[in-house]
Short mmCIF file of C-alpha atoms in Angstrom, two decimals:
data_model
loop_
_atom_site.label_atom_id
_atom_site.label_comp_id
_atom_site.label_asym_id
_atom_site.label_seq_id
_atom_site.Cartn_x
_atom_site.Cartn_y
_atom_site.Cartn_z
CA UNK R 1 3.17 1.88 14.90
CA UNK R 2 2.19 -0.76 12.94
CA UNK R 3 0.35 -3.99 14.66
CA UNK R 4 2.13 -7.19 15.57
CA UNK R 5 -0.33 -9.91 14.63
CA UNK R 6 -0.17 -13.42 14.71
CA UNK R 7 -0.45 -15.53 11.55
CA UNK R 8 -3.93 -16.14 10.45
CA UNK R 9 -5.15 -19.12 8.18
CA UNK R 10 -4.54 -17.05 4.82
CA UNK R 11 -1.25 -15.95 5.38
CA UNK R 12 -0.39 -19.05 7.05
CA UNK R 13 -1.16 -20.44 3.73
CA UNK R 14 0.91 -18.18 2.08
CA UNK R 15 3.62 -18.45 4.35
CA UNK R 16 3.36 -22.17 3.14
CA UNK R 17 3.77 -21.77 -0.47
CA UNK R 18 6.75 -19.26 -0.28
CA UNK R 19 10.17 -21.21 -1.30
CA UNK R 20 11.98 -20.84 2.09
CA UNK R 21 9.24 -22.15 4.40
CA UNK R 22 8.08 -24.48 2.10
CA UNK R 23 11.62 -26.62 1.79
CA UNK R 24 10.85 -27.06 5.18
CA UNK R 25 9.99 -30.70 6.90
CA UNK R 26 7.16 -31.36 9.83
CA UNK R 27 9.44 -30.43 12.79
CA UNK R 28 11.30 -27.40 11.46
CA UNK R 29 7.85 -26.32 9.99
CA UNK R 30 6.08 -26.13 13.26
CA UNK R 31 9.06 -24.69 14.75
CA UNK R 32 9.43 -21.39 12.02
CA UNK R 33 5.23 -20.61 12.45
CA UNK R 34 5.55 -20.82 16.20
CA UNK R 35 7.75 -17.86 16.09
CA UNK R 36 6.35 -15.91 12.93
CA UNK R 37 4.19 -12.89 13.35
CA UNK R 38 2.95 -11.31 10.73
CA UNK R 39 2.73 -6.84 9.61
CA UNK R 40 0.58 -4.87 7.59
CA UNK R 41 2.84 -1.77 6.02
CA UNK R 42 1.29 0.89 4.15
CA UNK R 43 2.73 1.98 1.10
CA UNK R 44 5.84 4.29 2.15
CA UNK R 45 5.92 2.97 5.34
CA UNK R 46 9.44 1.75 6.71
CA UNK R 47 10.35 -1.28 7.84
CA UNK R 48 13.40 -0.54 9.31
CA UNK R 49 17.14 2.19 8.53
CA UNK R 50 20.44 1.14 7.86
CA UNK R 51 22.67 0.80 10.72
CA UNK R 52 19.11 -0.08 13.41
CA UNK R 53 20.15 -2.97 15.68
CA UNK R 54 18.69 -6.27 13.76
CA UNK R 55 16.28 -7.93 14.97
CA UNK R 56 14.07 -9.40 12.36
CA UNK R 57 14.67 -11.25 8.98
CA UNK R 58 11.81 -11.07 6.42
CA UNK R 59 9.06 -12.77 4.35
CA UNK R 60 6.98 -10.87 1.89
CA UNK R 61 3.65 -12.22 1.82
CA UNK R 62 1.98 -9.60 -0.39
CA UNK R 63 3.01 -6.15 -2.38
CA UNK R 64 6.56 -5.26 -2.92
CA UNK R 65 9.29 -4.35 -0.53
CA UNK R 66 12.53 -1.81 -1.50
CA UNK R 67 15.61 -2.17 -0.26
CA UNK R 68 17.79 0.46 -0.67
CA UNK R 69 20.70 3.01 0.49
CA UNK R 70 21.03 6.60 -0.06
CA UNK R 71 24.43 8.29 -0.19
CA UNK R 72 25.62 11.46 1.70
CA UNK R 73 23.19 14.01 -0.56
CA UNK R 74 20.36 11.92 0.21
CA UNK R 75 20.44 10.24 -3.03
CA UNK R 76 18.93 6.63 -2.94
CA UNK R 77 19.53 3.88 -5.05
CA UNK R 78 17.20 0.36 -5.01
CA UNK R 79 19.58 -2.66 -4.01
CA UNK R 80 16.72 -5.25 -4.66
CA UNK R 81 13.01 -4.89 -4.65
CA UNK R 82 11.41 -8.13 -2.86
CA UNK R 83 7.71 -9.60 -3.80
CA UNK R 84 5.85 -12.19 -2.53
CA UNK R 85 7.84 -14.98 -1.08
CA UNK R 86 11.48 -13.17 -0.87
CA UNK R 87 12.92 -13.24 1.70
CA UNK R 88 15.50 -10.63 3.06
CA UNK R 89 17.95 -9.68 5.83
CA UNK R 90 18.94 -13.64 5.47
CA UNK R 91 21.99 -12.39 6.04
CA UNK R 92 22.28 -11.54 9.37
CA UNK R 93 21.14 -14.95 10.98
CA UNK R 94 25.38 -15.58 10.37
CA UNK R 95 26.87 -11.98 10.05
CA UNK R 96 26.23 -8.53 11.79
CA UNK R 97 23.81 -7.22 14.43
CA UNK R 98 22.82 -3.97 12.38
CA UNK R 99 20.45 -3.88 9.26
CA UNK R 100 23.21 -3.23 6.42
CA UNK R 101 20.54 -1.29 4.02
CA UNK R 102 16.70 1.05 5.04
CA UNK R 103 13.75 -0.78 3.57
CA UNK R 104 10.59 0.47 2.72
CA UNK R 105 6.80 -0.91 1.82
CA UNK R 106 6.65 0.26 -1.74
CA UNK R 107 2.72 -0.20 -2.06
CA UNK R 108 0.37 -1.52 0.66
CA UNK R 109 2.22 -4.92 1.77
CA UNK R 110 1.98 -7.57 4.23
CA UNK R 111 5.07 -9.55 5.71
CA UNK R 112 5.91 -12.03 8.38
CA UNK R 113 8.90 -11.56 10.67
CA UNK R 114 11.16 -14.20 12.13
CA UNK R 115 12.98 -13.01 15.40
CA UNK R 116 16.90 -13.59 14.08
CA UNK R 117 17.90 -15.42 17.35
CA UNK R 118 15.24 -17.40 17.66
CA UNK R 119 16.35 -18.75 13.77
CA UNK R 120 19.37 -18.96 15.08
CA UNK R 121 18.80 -21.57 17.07
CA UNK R 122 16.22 -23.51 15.69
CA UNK R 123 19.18 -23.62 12.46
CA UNK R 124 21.33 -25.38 15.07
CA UNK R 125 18.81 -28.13 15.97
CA UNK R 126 17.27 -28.26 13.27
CA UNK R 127 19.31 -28.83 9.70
CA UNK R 128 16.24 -28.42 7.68
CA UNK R 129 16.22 -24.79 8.58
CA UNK R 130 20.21 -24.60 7.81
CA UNK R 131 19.32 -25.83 4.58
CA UNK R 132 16.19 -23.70 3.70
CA UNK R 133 19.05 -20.50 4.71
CA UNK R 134 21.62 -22.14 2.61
CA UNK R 135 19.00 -22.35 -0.10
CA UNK R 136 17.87 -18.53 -0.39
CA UNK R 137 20.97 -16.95 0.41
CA UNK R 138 22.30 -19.16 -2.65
CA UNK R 139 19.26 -18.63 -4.81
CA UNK R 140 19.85 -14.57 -3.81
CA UNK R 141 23.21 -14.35 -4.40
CA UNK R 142 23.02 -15.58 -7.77
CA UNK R 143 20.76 -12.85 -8.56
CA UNK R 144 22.89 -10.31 -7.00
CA UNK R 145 25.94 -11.45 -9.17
CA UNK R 146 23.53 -11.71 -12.06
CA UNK R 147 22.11 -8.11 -11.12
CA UNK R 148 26.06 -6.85 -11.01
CA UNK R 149 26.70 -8.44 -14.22
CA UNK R 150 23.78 -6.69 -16.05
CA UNK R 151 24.37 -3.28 -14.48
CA UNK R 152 27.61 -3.28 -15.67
CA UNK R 153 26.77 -5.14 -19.21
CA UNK R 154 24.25 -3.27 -20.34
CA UNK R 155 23.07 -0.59 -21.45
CA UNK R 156 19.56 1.14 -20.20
CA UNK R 157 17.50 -0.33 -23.60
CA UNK R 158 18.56 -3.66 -22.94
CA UNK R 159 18.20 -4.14 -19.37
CA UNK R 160 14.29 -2.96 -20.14
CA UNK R 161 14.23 -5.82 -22.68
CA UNK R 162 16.32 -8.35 -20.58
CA UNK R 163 13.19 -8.16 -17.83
CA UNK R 164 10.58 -7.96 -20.39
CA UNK R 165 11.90 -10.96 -22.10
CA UNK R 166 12.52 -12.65 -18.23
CA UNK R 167 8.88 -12.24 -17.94
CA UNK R 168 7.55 -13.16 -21.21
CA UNK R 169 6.11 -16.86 -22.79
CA UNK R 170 9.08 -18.13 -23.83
CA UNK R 171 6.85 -19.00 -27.31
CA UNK R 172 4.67 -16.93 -29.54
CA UNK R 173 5.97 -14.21 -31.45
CA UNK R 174 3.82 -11.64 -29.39
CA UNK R 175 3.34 -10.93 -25.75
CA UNK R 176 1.42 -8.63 -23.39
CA UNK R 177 2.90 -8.48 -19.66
CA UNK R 178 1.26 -6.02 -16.94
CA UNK R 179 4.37 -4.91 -14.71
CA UNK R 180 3.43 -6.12 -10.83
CA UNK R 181 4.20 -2.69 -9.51
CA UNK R 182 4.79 1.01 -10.44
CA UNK R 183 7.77 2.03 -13.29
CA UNK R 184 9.51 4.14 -10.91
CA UNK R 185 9.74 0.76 -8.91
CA UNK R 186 10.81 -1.22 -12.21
CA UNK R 187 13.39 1.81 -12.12
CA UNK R 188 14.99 1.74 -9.21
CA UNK R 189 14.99 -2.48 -9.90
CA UNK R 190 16.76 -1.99 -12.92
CA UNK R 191 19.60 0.27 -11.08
CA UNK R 192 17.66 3.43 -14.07
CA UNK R 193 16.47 7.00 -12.87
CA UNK R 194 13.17 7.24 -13.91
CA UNK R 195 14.01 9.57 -16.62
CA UNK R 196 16.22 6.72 -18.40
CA UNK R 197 13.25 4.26 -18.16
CA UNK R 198 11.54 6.13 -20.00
CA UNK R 199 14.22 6.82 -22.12
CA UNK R 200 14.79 3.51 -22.84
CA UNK R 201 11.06 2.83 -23.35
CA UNK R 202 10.60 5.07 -25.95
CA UNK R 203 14.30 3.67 -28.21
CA UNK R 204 12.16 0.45 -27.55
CA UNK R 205 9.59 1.40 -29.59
CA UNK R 206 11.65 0.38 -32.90
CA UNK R 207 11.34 -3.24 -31.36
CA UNK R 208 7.60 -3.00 -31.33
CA UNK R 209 7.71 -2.44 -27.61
CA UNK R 210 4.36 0.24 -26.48
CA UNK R 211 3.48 1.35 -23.07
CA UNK R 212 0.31 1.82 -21.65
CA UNK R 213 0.43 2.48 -17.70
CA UNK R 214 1.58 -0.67 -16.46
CA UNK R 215 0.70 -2.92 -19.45
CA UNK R 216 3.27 -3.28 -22.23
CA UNK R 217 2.85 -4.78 -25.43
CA UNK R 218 5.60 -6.68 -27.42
CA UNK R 219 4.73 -7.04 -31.13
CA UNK R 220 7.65 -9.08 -31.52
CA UNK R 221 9.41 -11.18 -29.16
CA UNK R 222 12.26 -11.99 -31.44
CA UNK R 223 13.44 -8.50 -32.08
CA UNK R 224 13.57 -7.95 -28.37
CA UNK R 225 16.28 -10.32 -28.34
CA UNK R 226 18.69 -8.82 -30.83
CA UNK R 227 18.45 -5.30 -28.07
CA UNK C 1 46.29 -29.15 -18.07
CA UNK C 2 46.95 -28.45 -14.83
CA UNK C 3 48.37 -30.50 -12.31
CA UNK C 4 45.96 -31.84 -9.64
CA UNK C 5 47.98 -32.26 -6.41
CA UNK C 6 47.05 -33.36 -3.17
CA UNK C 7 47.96 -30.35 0.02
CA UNK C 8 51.53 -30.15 0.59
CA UNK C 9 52.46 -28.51 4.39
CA UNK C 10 52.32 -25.24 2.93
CA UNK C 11 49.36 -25.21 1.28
CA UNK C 12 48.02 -26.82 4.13
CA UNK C 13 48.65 -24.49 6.32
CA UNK C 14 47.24 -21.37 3.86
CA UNK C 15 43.91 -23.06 3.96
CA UNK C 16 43.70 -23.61 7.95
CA UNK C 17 43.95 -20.22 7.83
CA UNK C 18 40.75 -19.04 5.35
CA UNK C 19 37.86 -17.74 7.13
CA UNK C 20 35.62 -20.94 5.23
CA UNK C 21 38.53 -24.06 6.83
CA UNK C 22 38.65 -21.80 10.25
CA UNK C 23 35.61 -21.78 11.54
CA UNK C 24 35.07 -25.89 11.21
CA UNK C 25 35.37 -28.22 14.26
CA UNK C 26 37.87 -31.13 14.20
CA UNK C 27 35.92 -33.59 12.60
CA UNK C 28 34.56 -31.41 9.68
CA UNK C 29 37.77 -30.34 9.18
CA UNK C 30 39.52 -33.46 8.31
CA UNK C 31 36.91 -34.36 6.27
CA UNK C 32 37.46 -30.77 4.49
CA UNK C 33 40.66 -31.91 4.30
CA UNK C 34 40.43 -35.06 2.97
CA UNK C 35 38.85 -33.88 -0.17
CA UNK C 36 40.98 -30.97 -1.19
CA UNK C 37 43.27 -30.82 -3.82
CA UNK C 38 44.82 -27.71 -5.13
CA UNK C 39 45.60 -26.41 -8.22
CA UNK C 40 48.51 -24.00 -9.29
CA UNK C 41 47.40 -21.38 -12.47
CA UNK C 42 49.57 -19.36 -14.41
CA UNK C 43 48.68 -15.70 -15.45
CA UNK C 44 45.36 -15.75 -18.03
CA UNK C 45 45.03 -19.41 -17.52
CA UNK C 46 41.04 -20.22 -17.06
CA UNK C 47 39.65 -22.36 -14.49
CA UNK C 48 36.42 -22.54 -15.78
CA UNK C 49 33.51 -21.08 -18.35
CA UNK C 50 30.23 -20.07 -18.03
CA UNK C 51 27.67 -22.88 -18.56
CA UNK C 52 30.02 -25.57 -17.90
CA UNK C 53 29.07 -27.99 -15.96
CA UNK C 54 29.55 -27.51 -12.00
CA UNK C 55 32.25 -29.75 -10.28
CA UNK C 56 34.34 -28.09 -7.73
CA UNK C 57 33.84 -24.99 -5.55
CA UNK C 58 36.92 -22.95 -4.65
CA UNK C 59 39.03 -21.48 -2.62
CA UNK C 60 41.88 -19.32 -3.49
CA UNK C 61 45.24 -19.55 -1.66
CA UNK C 62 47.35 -17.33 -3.06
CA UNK C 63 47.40 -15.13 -6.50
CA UNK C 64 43.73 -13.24 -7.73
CA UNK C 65 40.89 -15.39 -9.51
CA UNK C 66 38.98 -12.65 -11.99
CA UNK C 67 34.64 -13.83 -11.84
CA UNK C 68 33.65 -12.53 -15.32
CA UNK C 69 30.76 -12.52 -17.30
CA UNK C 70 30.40 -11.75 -21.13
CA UNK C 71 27.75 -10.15 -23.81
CA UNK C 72 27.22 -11.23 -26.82
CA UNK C 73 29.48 -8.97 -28.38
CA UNK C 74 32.57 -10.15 -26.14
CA UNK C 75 32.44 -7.25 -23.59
CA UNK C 76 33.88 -8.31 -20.38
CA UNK C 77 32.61 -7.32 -16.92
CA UNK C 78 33.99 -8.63 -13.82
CA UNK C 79 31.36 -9.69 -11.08
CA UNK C 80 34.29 -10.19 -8.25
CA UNK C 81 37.96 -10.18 -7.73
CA UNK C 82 38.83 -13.19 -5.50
CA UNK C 83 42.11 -13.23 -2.98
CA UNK C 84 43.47 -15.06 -0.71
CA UNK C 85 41.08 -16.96 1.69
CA UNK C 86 37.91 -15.60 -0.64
CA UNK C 87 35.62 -19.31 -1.36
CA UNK C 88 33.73 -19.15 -5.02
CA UNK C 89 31.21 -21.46 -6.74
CA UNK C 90 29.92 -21.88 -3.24
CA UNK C 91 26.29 -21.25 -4.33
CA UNK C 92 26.39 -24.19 -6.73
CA UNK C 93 26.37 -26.42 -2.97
CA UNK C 94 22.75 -25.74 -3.40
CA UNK C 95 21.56 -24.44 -6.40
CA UNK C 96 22.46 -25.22 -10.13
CA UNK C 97 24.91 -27.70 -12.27
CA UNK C 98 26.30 -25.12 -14.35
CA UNK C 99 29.17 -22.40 -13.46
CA UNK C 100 27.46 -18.92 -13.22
CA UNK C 101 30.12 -17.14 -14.85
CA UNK C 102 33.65 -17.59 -16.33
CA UNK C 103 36.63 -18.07 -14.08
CA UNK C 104 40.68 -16.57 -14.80
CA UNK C 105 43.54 -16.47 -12.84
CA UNK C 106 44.42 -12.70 -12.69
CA UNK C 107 47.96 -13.75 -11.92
CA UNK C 108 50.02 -17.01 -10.99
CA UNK C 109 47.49 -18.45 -8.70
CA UNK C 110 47.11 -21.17 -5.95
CA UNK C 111 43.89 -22.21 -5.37
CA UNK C 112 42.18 -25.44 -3.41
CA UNK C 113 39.01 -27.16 -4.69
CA UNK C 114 36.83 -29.30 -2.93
CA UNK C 115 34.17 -31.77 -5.22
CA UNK C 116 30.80 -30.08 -4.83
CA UNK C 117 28.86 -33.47 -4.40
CA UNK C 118 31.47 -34.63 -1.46
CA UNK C 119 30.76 -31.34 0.18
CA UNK C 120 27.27 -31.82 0.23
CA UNK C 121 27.43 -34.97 1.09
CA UNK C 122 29.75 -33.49 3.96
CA UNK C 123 27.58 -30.59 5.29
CA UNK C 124 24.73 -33.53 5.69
CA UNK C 125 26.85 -35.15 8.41
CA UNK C 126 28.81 -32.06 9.89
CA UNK C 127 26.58 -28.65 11.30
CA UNK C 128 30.18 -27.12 11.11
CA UNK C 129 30.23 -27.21 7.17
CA UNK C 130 26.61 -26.23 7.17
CA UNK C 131 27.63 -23.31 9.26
CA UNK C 132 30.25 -22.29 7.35
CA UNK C 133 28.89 -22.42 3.79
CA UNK C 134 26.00 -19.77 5.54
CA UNK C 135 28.67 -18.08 6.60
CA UNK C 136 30.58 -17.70 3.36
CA UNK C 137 27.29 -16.92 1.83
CA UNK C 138 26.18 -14.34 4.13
CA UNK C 139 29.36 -12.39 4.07
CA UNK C 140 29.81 -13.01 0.33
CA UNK C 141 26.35 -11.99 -0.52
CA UNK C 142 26.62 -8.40 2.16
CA UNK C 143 29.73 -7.20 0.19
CA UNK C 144 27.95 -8.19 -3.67
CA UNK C 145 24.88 -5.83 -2.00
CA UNK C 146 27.52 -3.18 -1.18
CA UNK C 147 29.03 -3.66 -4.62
CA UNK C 148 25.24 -2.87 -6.52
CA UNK C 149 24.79 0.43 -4.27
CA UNK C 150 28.45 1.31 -4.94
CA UNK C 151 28.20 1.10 -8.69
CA UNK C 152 24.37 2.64 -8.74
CA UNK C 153 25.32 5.44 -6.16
CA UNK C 154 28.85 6.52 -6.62
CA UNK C 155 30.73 8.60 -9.43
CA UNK C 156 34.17 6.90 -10.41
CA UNK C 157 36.10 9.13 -8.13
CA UNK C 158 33.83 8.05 -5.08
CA UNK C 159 34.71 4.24 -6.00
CA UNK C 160 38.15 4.87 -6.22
CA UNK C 161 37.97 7.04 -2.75
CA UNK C 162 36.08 4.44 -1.50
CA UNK C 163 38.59 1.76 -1.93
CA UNK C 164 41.42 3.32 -0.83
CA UNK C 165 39.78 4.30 2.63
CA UNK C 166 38.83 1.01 2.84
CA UNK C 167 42.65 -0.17 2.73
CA UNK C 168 44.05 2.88 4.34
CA UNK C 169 44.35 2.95 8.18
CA UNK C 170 41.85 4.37 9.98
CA UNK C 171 44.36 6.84 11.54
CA UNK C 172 46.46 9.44 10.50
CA UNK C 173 46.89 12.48 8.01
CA UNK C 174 48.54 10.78 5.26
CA UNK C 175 48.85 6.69 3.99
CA UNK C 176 50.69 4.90 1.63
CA UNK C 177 49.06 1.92 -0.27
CA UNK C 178 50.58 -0.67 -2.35
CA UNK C 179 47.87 -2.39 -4.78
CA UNK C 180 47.69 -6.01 -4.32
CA UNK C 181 47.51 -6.57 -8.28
CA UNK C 182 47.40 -4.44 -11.51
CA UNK C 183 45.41 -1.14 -11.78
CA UNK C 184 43.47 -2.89 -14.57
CA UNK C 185 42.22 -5.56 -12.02
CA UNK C 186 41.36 -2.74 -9.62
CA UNK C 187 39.30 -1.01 -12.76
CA UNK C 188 37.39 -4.64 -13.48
CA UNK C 189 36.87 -4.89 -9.01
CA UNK C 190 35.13 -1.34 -9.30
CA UNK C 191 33.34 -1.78 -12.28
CA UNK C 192 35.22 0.58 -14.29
CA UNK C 193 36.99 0.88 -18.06
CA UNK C 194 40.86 1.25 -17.58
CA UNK C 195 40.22 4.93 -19.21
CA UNK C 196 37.98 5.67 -16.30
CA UNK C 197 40.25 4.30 -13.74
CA UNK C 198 42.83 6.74 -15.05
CA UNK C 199 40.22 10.00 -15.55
CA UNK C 200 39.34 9.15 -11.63
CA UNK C 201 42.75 9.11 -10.18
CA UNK C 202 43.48 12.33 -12.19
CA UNK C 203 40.37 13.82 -10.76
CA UNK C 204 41.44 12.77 -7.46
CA UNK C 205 45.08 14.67 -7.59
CA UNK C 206 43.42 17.51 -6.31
CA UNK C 207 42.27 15.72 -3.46
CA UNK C 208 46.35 14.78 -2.69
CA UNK C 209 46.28 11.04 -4.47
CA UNK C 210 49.21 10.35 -6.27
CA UNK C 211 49.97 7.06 -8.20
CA UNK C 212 53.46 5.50 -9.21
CA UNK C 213 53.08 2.06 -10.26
CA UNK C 214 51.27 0.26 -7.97
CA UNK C 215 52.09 2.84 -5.02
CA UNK C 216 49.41 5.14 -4.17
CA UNK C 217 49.92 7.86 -2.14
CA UNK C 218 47.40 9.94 -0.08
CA UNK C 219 48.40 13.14 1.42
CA UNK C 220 45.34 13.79 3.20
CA UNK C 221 42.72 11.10 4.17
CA UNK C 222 40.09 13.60 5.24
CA UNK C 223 39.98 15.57 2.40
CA UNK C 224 40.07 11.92 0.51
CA UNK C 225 36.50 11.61 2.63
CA UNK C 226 35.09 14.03 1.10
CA UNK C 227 34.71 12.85 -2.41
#
């Protein structure tokens, strides 16, 4: 079991910077950290199954956080990995009582919790909060659609160069990015088996694209963009 | 150009009806009200492009509203297939000045639109319209979650399955189900080319699925489960 702690001064000052909390004014402020505890998960670790009674929504504070579903053979697929300051299970402060979807630390990570009827009601006093909710469910929907879009745009190749060039300078005709987490996480974000990643790494290398563990090298940003 | 008319009775009455208009109080539904005009669309007819800038948010009535994106080489993909009482654009109330993604009716279509900056402007004043834009969101942004495992976890077949068990009753050997629109909007809803709408349904005449038209037939639902 993992332990409940309050927030301390460093993740409180996390907690601070993420976009939810951080749209929030003095009163709705004090009233989100009064209820907030904080969890350390260990990579693997789960946070909680599909179909468990909700009780929680989510903050990441640190490391990354899956969210995914697995089919009747046990086969999973990655709905949306979550870093620091994502929020998830937003959702269910308006519909549902059961976690729609398992989720799972996917390296050592640290989040804080938010009891979903105590949001509840401090939404209905407090329109700050409404507004923060209305915010990230927006801001998460678009990048679900956008997500949808891609999956069903593109091939393996250019969804690879689609995040490299979403997390390049937009200037300079070279660029060297070190992925945040593991490829097989990159993977499941990118809707690939781990097999196609690679795949599609290696009909990158044309573009001047080269791997090295997590750090990838782009010899030239332009030719990216014609993938 | 379309004809921008204020509610008549009928339409009136559609849009009590939508989950979004439903759920408000008195108050924050006349001001709803008050700001609504509808639209009528004829087949192909589009309300809106990608990039444009962001007026209106929607909300069908009657007919099918196609959400598409495009690549650069003119490949469609549709994000969503709207009905009646579905809301759209509804993320713009708090994030962006641009449409997302391009807009057709599928068929002769009814829809009501509301000015984005009166609606903000509204939910400011009125918890109800707060309330319900989370609640549009919420339930909007479970079923685009649904749709990403879908696509990443199921064959064709299992898509198609899926939808018909979804729209078949929950009792009984055998159903009968008349699509709402054309096969190739069903094909676009499940992320599918036409050709592999067709391969799926053929693959799924073993499992007792036959299709005339728009008529699909389902001899056995349990065996349809097992896809």
């Amino acid at each position: 079991m993992n332990k409940i702690l309050k927030l301390n001064t460093r993740d409180k000052n996390t907690l601070l910077k993420t976009p939810f909390i951080s749209s929030l004014g003095p009163s709705a402020l004090a009233g989100m950290l009064e209820i907030a505890t904080v969890t350390n998960y260990e990579a693997r670790d789960l946070l909680f199954r599909e179909a468990e009674p909700a009780e929680y929504f989510y903050c990441v504070l640190n490391g990354y956080v899956r969210l995914y579903r697995l089919n009747k053979d046990g086969r999973e697929a990655d709905i949306r990995i979550c870093g620091p300051g994502d929020v998830f299970a937003e959702c269910l402060l308006a519909v549902g009582d059961q976690y729609r979807y398992n989720s799972q630390a996917a390296e050592n990570a640290t989040v804080a919790r938010f009891e979903l009827q105590k949001v509840r009601q401090l939404a209905e006093q407090e329109m700050d909060v409404a507004k923060a909710i209305i915010q990230c469910l927006s801001n998460y929907l678009q990048s679900t659609m956008d997500c949808i879009a891609n999956d069903r745009l593109q091939t393996a190749p250019q969804r690879v160069a689609h995040y490299l060039l979403d997390n390049c300078p937009a200037e300079g005709g070279s660029a060297s990015i070190r992925l945040p987490f593991q490829k097989s996480l990159l993977a499941g974000k990118l809707g690939l088996a781990p097999e196609a990643l690679s795949r599609a790494f290696s009909s990158l290398k044309r573009a001047g694209v080269t791997v090295r563990g997590r750090v990838i090298q782009i010899s030239d940003i332009s030719a990216l963009r014609q993938i």
